[in-house]
PDB file of C-alpha atoms in Angstrom:
ATOM      1  CA  LEU A   1     -12.412  10.126  -3.818  1.00 59.00           C
ATOM      2  CA  ASP A   2     -13.283  13.426  -3.482  1.00 74.00           C
ATOM      3  CA  VAL A   3      -9.492  15.580  -2.657  1.00 82.00           C
ATOM      4  CA  SER A   4      -9.455  19.823  -3.211  1.00 88.00           C
ATOM      5  CA  SER A   5      -6.172  21.122  -2.509  1.00 92.00           C
ATOM      6  CA  SER A   6      -7.821  24.249  -1.418  1.00 95.00           C
ATOM      7  CA  ARG A   7      -5.992  25.779   1.318  1.00 96.00           C
ATOM      8  CA  ARG A   8     -10.320  27.720   2.312  1.00 96.00           C
ATOM      9  CA  LYS A   9     -10.753  23.906   2.109  1.00 95.00           C
ATOM     10  CA  ALA A  10      -8.086  22.301   3.788  1.00 94.00           C
ATOM     11  CA  HIS A  11      -8.598  24.369   7.011  1.00 95.00           C
ATOM     12  CA  LYS A  12     -12.369  23.847   7.331  1.00 95.00           C
ATOM     13  CA  ALA A  13     -12.056  20.320   6.654  1.00 94.00           C
ATOM     14  CA  HIS A  14      -8.832  19.690   9.485  1.00 94.00           C
ATOM     15  CA  PHE A  15     -10.923  22.691  11.958  1.00 94.00           C
ATOM     16  CA  SER A  16     -15.014  20.817  11.741  1.00 96.00           C
ATOM     17  CA  ALA A  17     -13.974  16.893  11.556  1.00 96.00           C
ATOM     18  CA  PRO A  18     -16.041  15.164  13.576  1.00 96.00           C
ATOM     19  CA  SER A  19     -14.958  12.775  16.569  1.00 96.00           C
ATOM     20  CA  SER A  20     -13.780  10.072  14.888  1.00 96.00           C
ATOM     21  CA  VAL A  21     -11.345  11.618  12.810  1.00 96.00           C
ATOM     22  CA  ARG A  22     -10.096  14.123  15.076  1.00 97.00           C
ATOM     23  CA  ARG A  23      -9.320  10.046  17.410  1.00 96.00           C
ATOM     24  CA  LYS A  24      -6.530   9.800  14.812  1.00 96.00           C
ATOM     25  CA  ILE A  25      -5.093  12.859  14.144  1.00 96.00           C
ATOM     26  CA  MET A  26      -4.933  13.295  17.726  1.00 96.00           C
ATOM     27  CA  SER A  27      -1.878  10.848  17.626  1.00 97.00           C
ATOM     28  CA  SER A  28       1.272  10.437  19.114  1.00 97.00           C
ATOM     29  CA  SER A  29       4.709   8.878  18.520  1.00 97.00           C
ATOM     30  CA  LEU A  30       5.549   5.771  20.514  1.00 97.00           C
ATOM     31  CA  ALA A  31       8.838   5.503  22.984  1.00 97.00           C
ATOM     32  CA  LYS A  32      11.584   3.873  21.305  1.00 96.00           C
ATOM     33  CA  ASP A  33      10.560   0.239  23.225  1.00 96.00           C
ATOM     34  CA  LEU A  34       7.515   0.737  22.434  1.00 96.00           C
ATOM     35  CA  ARG A  35       8.432   1.185  18.919  1.00 95.00           C
ATOM     36  CA  ALA A  36      10.199  -1.588  18.758  1.00 94.00           C
ATOM     37  CA  LYS A  37       7.656  -3.687  21.062  1.00 94.00           C
ATOM     38  CA  HIS A  38       4.449  -3.321  19.245  1.00 94.00           C
ATOM     39  CA  ASN A  39       6.145  -2.654  15.674  1.00 93.00           C
ATOM     40  CA  THR A  40       4.380   0.620  15.069  1.00 94.00           C
ATOM     41  CA  ARG A  41       5.373   4.187  15.185  1.00 95.00           C
ATOM     42  CA  SER A  42       2.443   6.014  16.563  1.00 95.00           C
ATOM     43  CA  VAL A  43      -1.296   5.229  17.978  1.00 96.00           C
ATOM     44  CA  PRO A  44      -4.067   7.322  19.033  1.00 97.00           C
ATOM     45  CA  ILE A  45      -3.694   9.060  22.658  1.00 97.00           C
ATOM     46  CA  ARG A  46      -6.383   7.731  25.150  1.00 96.00           C
ATOM     47  CA  LYS A  47      -6.282   8.603  28.984  1.00 96.00           C
ATOM     48  CA  ASP A  48      -4.445   6.807  31.577  1.00 95.00           C
ATOM     49  CA  ASP A  49      -1.509   6.892  28.526  1.00 96.00           C
ATOM     50  CA  GLU A  50       1.508   7.986  30.485  1.00 97.00           C
ATOM     51  CA  VAL A  51       3.678  10.804  27.934  1.00 98.00           C
ATOM     52  CA  ARG A  52       7.015  12.977  27.629  1.00 97.00           C
ATOM     53  CA  VAL A  53       6.632  16.276  25.937  1.00 97.00           C
ATOM     54  CA  VAL A  54       9.580  16.808  23.745  1.00 97.00           C
ATOM     55  CA  ARG A  55       9.396  19.912  22.762  1.00 96.00           C
ATOM     56  CA  GLY A  56       8.045  23.355  24.229  1.00 95.00           C
ATOM     57  CA  LYS A  57       8.288  25.441  27.750  1.00 94.00           C
ATOM     58  CA  TYR A  58       7.260  22.364  28.801  1.00 96.00           C
ATOM     59  CA  LYS A  59       9.810  20.587  27.589  1.00 96.00           C
ATOM     60  CA  GLY A  60      10.713  17.250  29.542  1.00 95.00           C
ATOM     61  CA  ARG A  61       7.641  17.169  31.826  1.00 95.00           C
ATOM     62  CA  GLU A  62       6.173  13.306  31.970  1.00 96.00           C
ATOM     63  CA  GLY A  63       3.421  12.771  33.294  1.00 96.00           C
ATOM     64  CA  LYS A  64      -0.338  10.564  32.478  1.00 97.00           C
ATOM     65  CA  VAL A  65      -2.782  11.801  30.498  1.00 97.00           C
ATOM     66  CA  THR A  66      -6.016  13.235  32.459  1.00 96.00           C
ATOM     67  CA  GLN A  67      -8.194  13.717  29.104  1.00 96.00           C
ATOM     68  CA  VAL A  68      -8.188  14.211  25.021  1.00 97.00           C
ATOM     69  CA  TYR A  69     -10.089  17.517  24.850  1.00 97.00           C
ATOM     70  CA  ARG A  70     -11.349  16.754  20.814  1.00 96.00           C
ATOM     71  CA  LYS A  71     -12.443  20.357  20.772  1.00 96.00           C
ATOM     72  CA  LYS A  72      -9.125  21.793  21.931  1.00 96.00           C
ATOM     73  CA  TRP A  73      -7.191  19.156  19.800  1.00 96.00           C
ATOM     74  CA  VAL A  74      -5.350  19.336  23.405  1.00 97.00           C
ATOM     75  CA  ILE A  75      -4.427  16.616  25.927  1.00 97.00           C
ATOM     76  CA  HIS A  76      -4.039  17.567  29.349  1.00 98.00           C
ATOM     77  CA  ILE A  77      -1.098  15.797  31.639  1.00 97.00           C
ATOM     78  CA  ASP A  78      -1.269  15.342  35.897  1.00 93.00           C
ATOM     79  CA  ARG A  79       1.471  17.122  36.290  1.00 90.00           C
ATOM     80  CA  VAL A  80       1.392  19.954  33.229  1.00 95.00           C
ATOM     81  CA  GLN A  81      -0.514  22.874  35.509  1.00 94.00           C
ATOM     82  CA  ARG A  82      -0.447  26.689  36.394  1.00 94.00           C
ATOM     83  CA  ASP A  83      -1.858  28.207  39.939  1.00 94.00           C
ATOM     84  CA  LYS A  84      -3.838  30.722  39.649  1.00 94.00           C
ATOM     85  CA  SER A  85      -4.938  34.094  41.076  1.00 94.00           C
ATOM     86  CA  ASN A  86      -7.217  32.703  43.470  1.00 94.00           C
ATOM     87  CA  GLY A  87      -5.082  29.805  43.780  1.00 92.00           C
ATOM     88  CA  ALA A  88      -7.069  26.969  41.542  1.00 94.00           C
ATOM     89  CA  SER A  89      -4.612  24.867  39.670  1.00 94.00           C
ATOM     90  CA  VAL A  90      -6.083  24.099  35.751  1.00 95.00           C
ATOM     91  CA  PRO A  91      -4.499  22.700  33.178  1.00 95.00           C
ATOM     92  CA  ILE A  92      -2.076  23.370  30.417  1.00 96.00           C
ATOM     93  CA  GLY A  93      -2.980  21.916  26.839  1.00 96.00           C
ATOM     94  CA  ILE A  94      -0.674  19.735  25.321  1.00 97.00           C
ATOM     95  CA  HIS A  95      -1.223  18.490  21.480  1.00 97.00           C
ATOM     96  CA  PRO A  96       0.061  15.102  20.792  1.00 97.00           C
ATOM     97  CA  SER A  97       1.785  15.774  18.702  1.00 96.00           C
ATOM     98  CA  ASN A  98       4.321  17.266  21.253  1.00 97.00           C
ATOM     99  CA  VAL A  99       4.661  13.967  23.124  1.00 97.00           C
ATOM    100  CA  VAL A 100       5.877  10.377  23.462  1.00 98.00           C
ATOM    101  CA  ILE A 101       4.012   7.453  24.980  1.00 98.00           C
ATOM    102  CA  THR A 102       5.897   5.989  27.372  1.00 97.00           C
ATOM    103  CA  SER A 103       3.701   3.318  28.882  1.00 96.00           C
ATOM    104  CA  LEU A 104      -0.195   2.177  26.538  1.00 96.00           C
ATOM    105  CA  LYS A 105      -3.279   2.009  28.824  1.00 95.00           C
ATOM    106  CA  LEU A 106      -3.534  -1.382  27.425  1.00 94.00           C
ATOM    107  CA  ASP A 107      -7.069  -2.811  26.991  1.00 93.00           C
ATOM    108  CA  LYS A 108      -8.735  -5.295  24.377  1.00 94.00           C
ATOM    109  CA  ASP A 109      -9.507  -3.127  21.993  1.00 94.00           C
ATOM    110  CA  ARG A 110      -5.880  -1.046  22.186  1.00 95.00           C
ATOM    111  CA  ARG A 111      -4.688  -4.951  21.819  1.00 94.00           C
ATOM    112  CA  ALA A 112      -6.721  -5.472  18.279  1.00 94.00           C
ATOM    113  CA  ILE A 113      -5.600  -2.176  17.326  1.00 94.00           C
ATOM    114  CA  LEU A 114      -1.973  -2.429  18.499  1.00 94.00           C
ATOM    115  CA  ASP A 115      -2.084  -6.436  16.351  1.00 93.00           C
ATOM    116  CA  ARG A 116      -3.510  -4.247  13.360  1.00 93.00           C
ATOM    117  CA  LYS A 117      -1.391  -2.034  12.794  1.00 91.00           C
ATOM    118  CA  ASP A 118       1.972  -4.479  13.684  1.00 89.00           C
ATOM    119  CA  ARG A 119       4.172  -4.218  11.095  1.00 86.00           C
ATOM    120  CA  LYS A 120       6.073  -8.002  11.348  1.00 85.00           C
ATOM    121  CA  LYS A 121       1.787  -9.447  11.138  1.00 84.00           C
ATOM    122  CA  ASN A 122       0.036  -7.582   8.678  1.00 82.00           C
ATOM    123  CA  PRO A 123       3.008  -5.852   6.721  1.00 82.00           C
ATOM    124  CA  PRO A 124       1.861  -3.267   3.434  1.00 74.00           C
ATOM    125  CA  PRO A 125       0.077  -4.172   0.541  1.00 74.00           C
ATOM    126  CA  ASN A 126       3.171  -2.903  -1.538  1.00 70.00           C
ATOM    127  CA  LEU A 127       5.849  -4.790   1.104  1.00 60.00           C
ATOM    128  CA  ALA A 128       3.724  -8.159   1.082  1.00 54.00           C
ATOM    129  CA  ARG A 129       3.244  -7.918  -2.890  1.00 56.00           C
ATOM    130  CA  THR A 130       7.191  -7.161  -3.547  1.00 55.00           C
ATOM    131  CA  SER A 131       8.923  -9.424  -1.134  1.00 54.00           C
ATOM    132  CA  GLY A 132      10.415 -12.542  -2.420  1.00 54.00           C
ATOM    133  CA  GLU A 133      10.784 -11.338  -5.545  1.00 53.00           C
ATOM    134  CA  ASP A 134      13.810 -10.778  -7.688  1.00 53.00           C
ATOM    135  CA  VAL A 135      14.194  -7.175  -9.676  1.00 52.00           C
ATOM    136  CA  GLU A 136      15.046  -6.369 -12.786  1.00 56.00           C
ATOM    137  CA  MET A 137      17.622  -5.295 -13.126  1.00 56.00           C
ATOM    138  CA  VAL A 138      17.305  -2.786 -16.730  1.00 52.00           C
ATOM    139  CA  ASP A 139      20.858  -2.415 -18.507  1.00 56.00           C
ATOM    140  CA  VAL A 140      21.458   1.361 -19.779  1.00 50.00           C
ATOM    141  CA  SER A 141      24.283   1.024 -20.905  1.00 52.00           C
ATOM    142  CA  ASN A 142      23.086   2.229 -23.763  1.00 53.00           C
ATOM    143  CA  THR A 143      20.709   3.649 -23.498  1.00 49.00           C
ATOM    144  CA  ALA A 144      21.513   8.550 -24.333  1.00 49.00           C
ATOM    145  CA  ALA A 145      18.931   9.220 -21.500  1.00 48.00           C
ATOM    146  CA  PHE A 146      21.644   7.575 -19.136  1.00 45.00           C
ATOM    147  CA  ALA A 147      25.125   8.053 -21.204  1.00 46.00           C
ATOM    148  CA  GLY A 148      27.735   9.719 -18.863  1.00 47.00           C
ATOM    149  CA  PRO A 149      30.517  11.928 -19.487  1.00 47.00           C
ATOM    150  CA  GLU A 150      31.996   9.238 -22.107  1.00 44.00           C
ATOM    151  CA  TYR A 151      29.042   9.454 -23.802  1.00 43.00           C
ATOM    152  CA  LEU A 152      29.886  13.234 -24.747  1.00 44.00           C
ATOM    153  CA  ILE A 153      32.560  13.166 -24.916  1.00 44.00           C
ATOM    154  CA  GLY A 154      32.686  10.311 -28.160  1.00 46.00           C
ATOM    155  CA  SER A 155      32.398  11.583 -31.585  1.00 48.00           C
ATOM    156  CA  SER A 156      30.307  13.770 -34.004  1.00 50.00           C
ATOM    157  CA  SER A 157      28.274  10.182 -34.653  1.00 52.00           C
ATOM    158  CA  ASN A 158      27.871   8.996 -31.344  1.00 54.00           C
ATOM    159  CA  ARG A 159      25.757  12.088 -31.342  1.00 54.00           C
ATOM    160  CA  PRO A 160      21.621  11.473 -32.508  1.00 54.00           C
ATOM    161  CA  PRO A 161      21.566  15.061 -33.969  1.00 57.00           C
ATOM    162  CA  VAL A 162      21.067  18.027 -33.986  1.00 55.00           C
ATOM    163  CA  ARG A 163      16.918  17.562 -36.146  1.00 56.00           C
ATOM    164  CA  HIS A 164      16.292  15.491 -32.964  1.00 57.00           C
ATOM    165  CA  TYR A 165      16.116  17.726 -30.545  1.00 55.00           C
ATOM    166  CA  ALA A 166      14.307  20.460 -32.183  1.00 57.00           C
ATOM    167  CA  LEU A 167      11.885  17.450 -33.338  1.00 59.00           C
ATOM    168  CA  CYS A 168      10.669  16.789 -29.028  1.00 54.00           C
ATOM    169  CA  PHE A 169      11.407  20.937 -28.902  1.00 53.00           C
ATOM    170  CA  VAL A 170       8.226  21.353 -31.591  1.00 59.00           C
ATOM    171  CA  LEU A 171       6.804  18.019 -30.716  1.00 56.00           C
ATOM    172  CA  PHE A 172       6.667  18.493 -27.471  1.00 59.00           C
ATOM    173  CA  GLY A 173       6.529  21.613 -26.600  1.00 58.00           C
ATOM    174  CA  HIS A 174       8.862  21.439 -23.708  1.00 60.00           C
ATOM    175  CA  LEU A 175      12.019  24.668 -21.866  1.00 63.00           C
ATOM    176  CA  LYS A 176      13.349  21.341 -20.655  1.00 65.00           C
ATOM    177  CA  THR A 177      13.951  20.104 -23.947  1.00 63.00           C
ATOM    178  CA  LEU A 178      15.820  23.689 -25.325  1.00 60.00           C
ATOM    179  CA  MET A 179      17.885  23.730 -22.236  1.00 68.00           C
ATOM    180  CA  TYR A 180      18.491  20.147 -21.935  1.00 68.00           C
ATOM    181  CA  LEU A 181      20.367  21.314 -25.969  1.00 65.00           C
ATOM    182  CA  CYS A 182      21.649  24.356 -24.827  1.00 64.00           C
ATOM    183  CA  VAL A 183      23.803  22.125 -22.241  1.00 64.00           C
ATOM    184  CA  HIS A 184      24.171  19.641 -24.243  1.00 63.00           C
ATOM    185  CA  TYR A 185      26.711  21.458 -27.571  1.00 61.00           C
ATOM    186  CA  SER A 186      27.754  24.423 -24.568  1.00 64.00           C
ATOM    187  CA  ILE A 187      29.778  21.137 -22.748  1.00 58.00           C
ATOM    188  CA  TYR A 188      31.070  19.572 -26.243  1.00 55.00           C
ATOM    189  CA  ASP A 189      32.661  22.759 -27.289  1.00 62.00           C
ATOM    190  CA  MET A 190      34.500  22.884 -23.863  1.00 54.00           C
ATOM    191  CA  LEU A 191      35.439  19.157 -24.000  1.00 57.00           C
ATOM    192  CA  HIS A 192      36.457  19.374 -28.131  1.00 60.00           C
ATOM    193  CA  GLY A 193      37.167  22.810 -28.675  1.00 60.00           C
ATOM    194  CA  THR A 194      35.226  22.819 -31.862  1.00 56.00           C
ATOM    195  CA  GLY A 195      32.345  24.569 -32.938  1.00 54.00           C
ATOM    196  CA  SER A 196      28.665  22.510 -32.099  1.00 52.00           C
ATOM    197  CA  PRO A 197      27.505  21.186 -35.948  1.00 55.00           C
ATOM    198  CA  LEU A 198      25.340  23.899 -35.932  1.00 52.00           C
ATOM    199  CA  ARG A 199      27.606  26.359 -36.134  1.00 55.00           C
ATOM    200  CA  ARG A 200      29.511  24.364 -38.549  1.00 54.00           C
ATOM    201  CA  ARG A 201      26.962  24.006 -40.778  1.00 54.00           C
ATOM    202  CA  ARG A 202      26.891  27.849 -40.991  1.00 54.00           C
ATOM    203  CA  SER A 203      30.088  28.719 -41.591  1.00 53.00           C
ATOM    204  CA  HIS A 204      30.554  26.284 -44.170  1.00 54.00           C
ATOM    205  CA  ASP A 205      27.336  27.880 -45.752  1.00 56.00           C
ATOM    206  CA  SER A 206      29.746  30.861 -45.819  1.00 53.00           C
TER     207      SER A 206
END
C-alpha cells in the first residue's frame, strides 16, 4: 500500500477523490439509541435520513436529508434554508461531521451494511484473537529499566557501572541515554549526599 505523508499529496487525494470514496468520508455519527441498537458509531449518510445539527450556526435544527452533495462535501437538510433577495429559498450546505443521525432510512442494502458493521456480530480481528485467552503477566521487579525509587536509594553495588551507560551511548549514539545517566546520578547524589562514582574516582586519582 503506497501511503504518503506529504501534505500536498494528501490534500490532492482528498479533494480529487471519486464518489465512492467520498461516500465513506461523508459519514455521520449515530445518536446514542441507534448506536446501542446497531453497535456501531457511524455510517455513511444518505438521502431521507433524519439528522440533528450539533455544531455551528444552525445547532439544534432537525430535519430530513434532501440531498447528499458529494461534489461540495455537504448535505442539504429540509429545515436549514435561507431566503434570497428575490424571495426564493435555497438550502444551506452542512458538513456531515456536524450532524448526528437520529433516524435511519432502512432498506435491504442498508440493513446489510449495518449487520456487517455490527461489532457484536463481527468483532474486529484483534479482539476476536485475544478474546478468552489469558494474558501472561511478566515479573519486572528485578529489571533495572522498571525499577522504582528503591532502586535509586540502594547501595552503589546494586547500581549498574557507569561504563554500561557509556557503552550504550557509544553504541546507539542516543541523547536519551546521556540524559538518563545525568538524571540518574543527580538523584543518587541528592538522596545520599555523596558524589557520583565519576566524581569519587576523580577525587581518588587526585
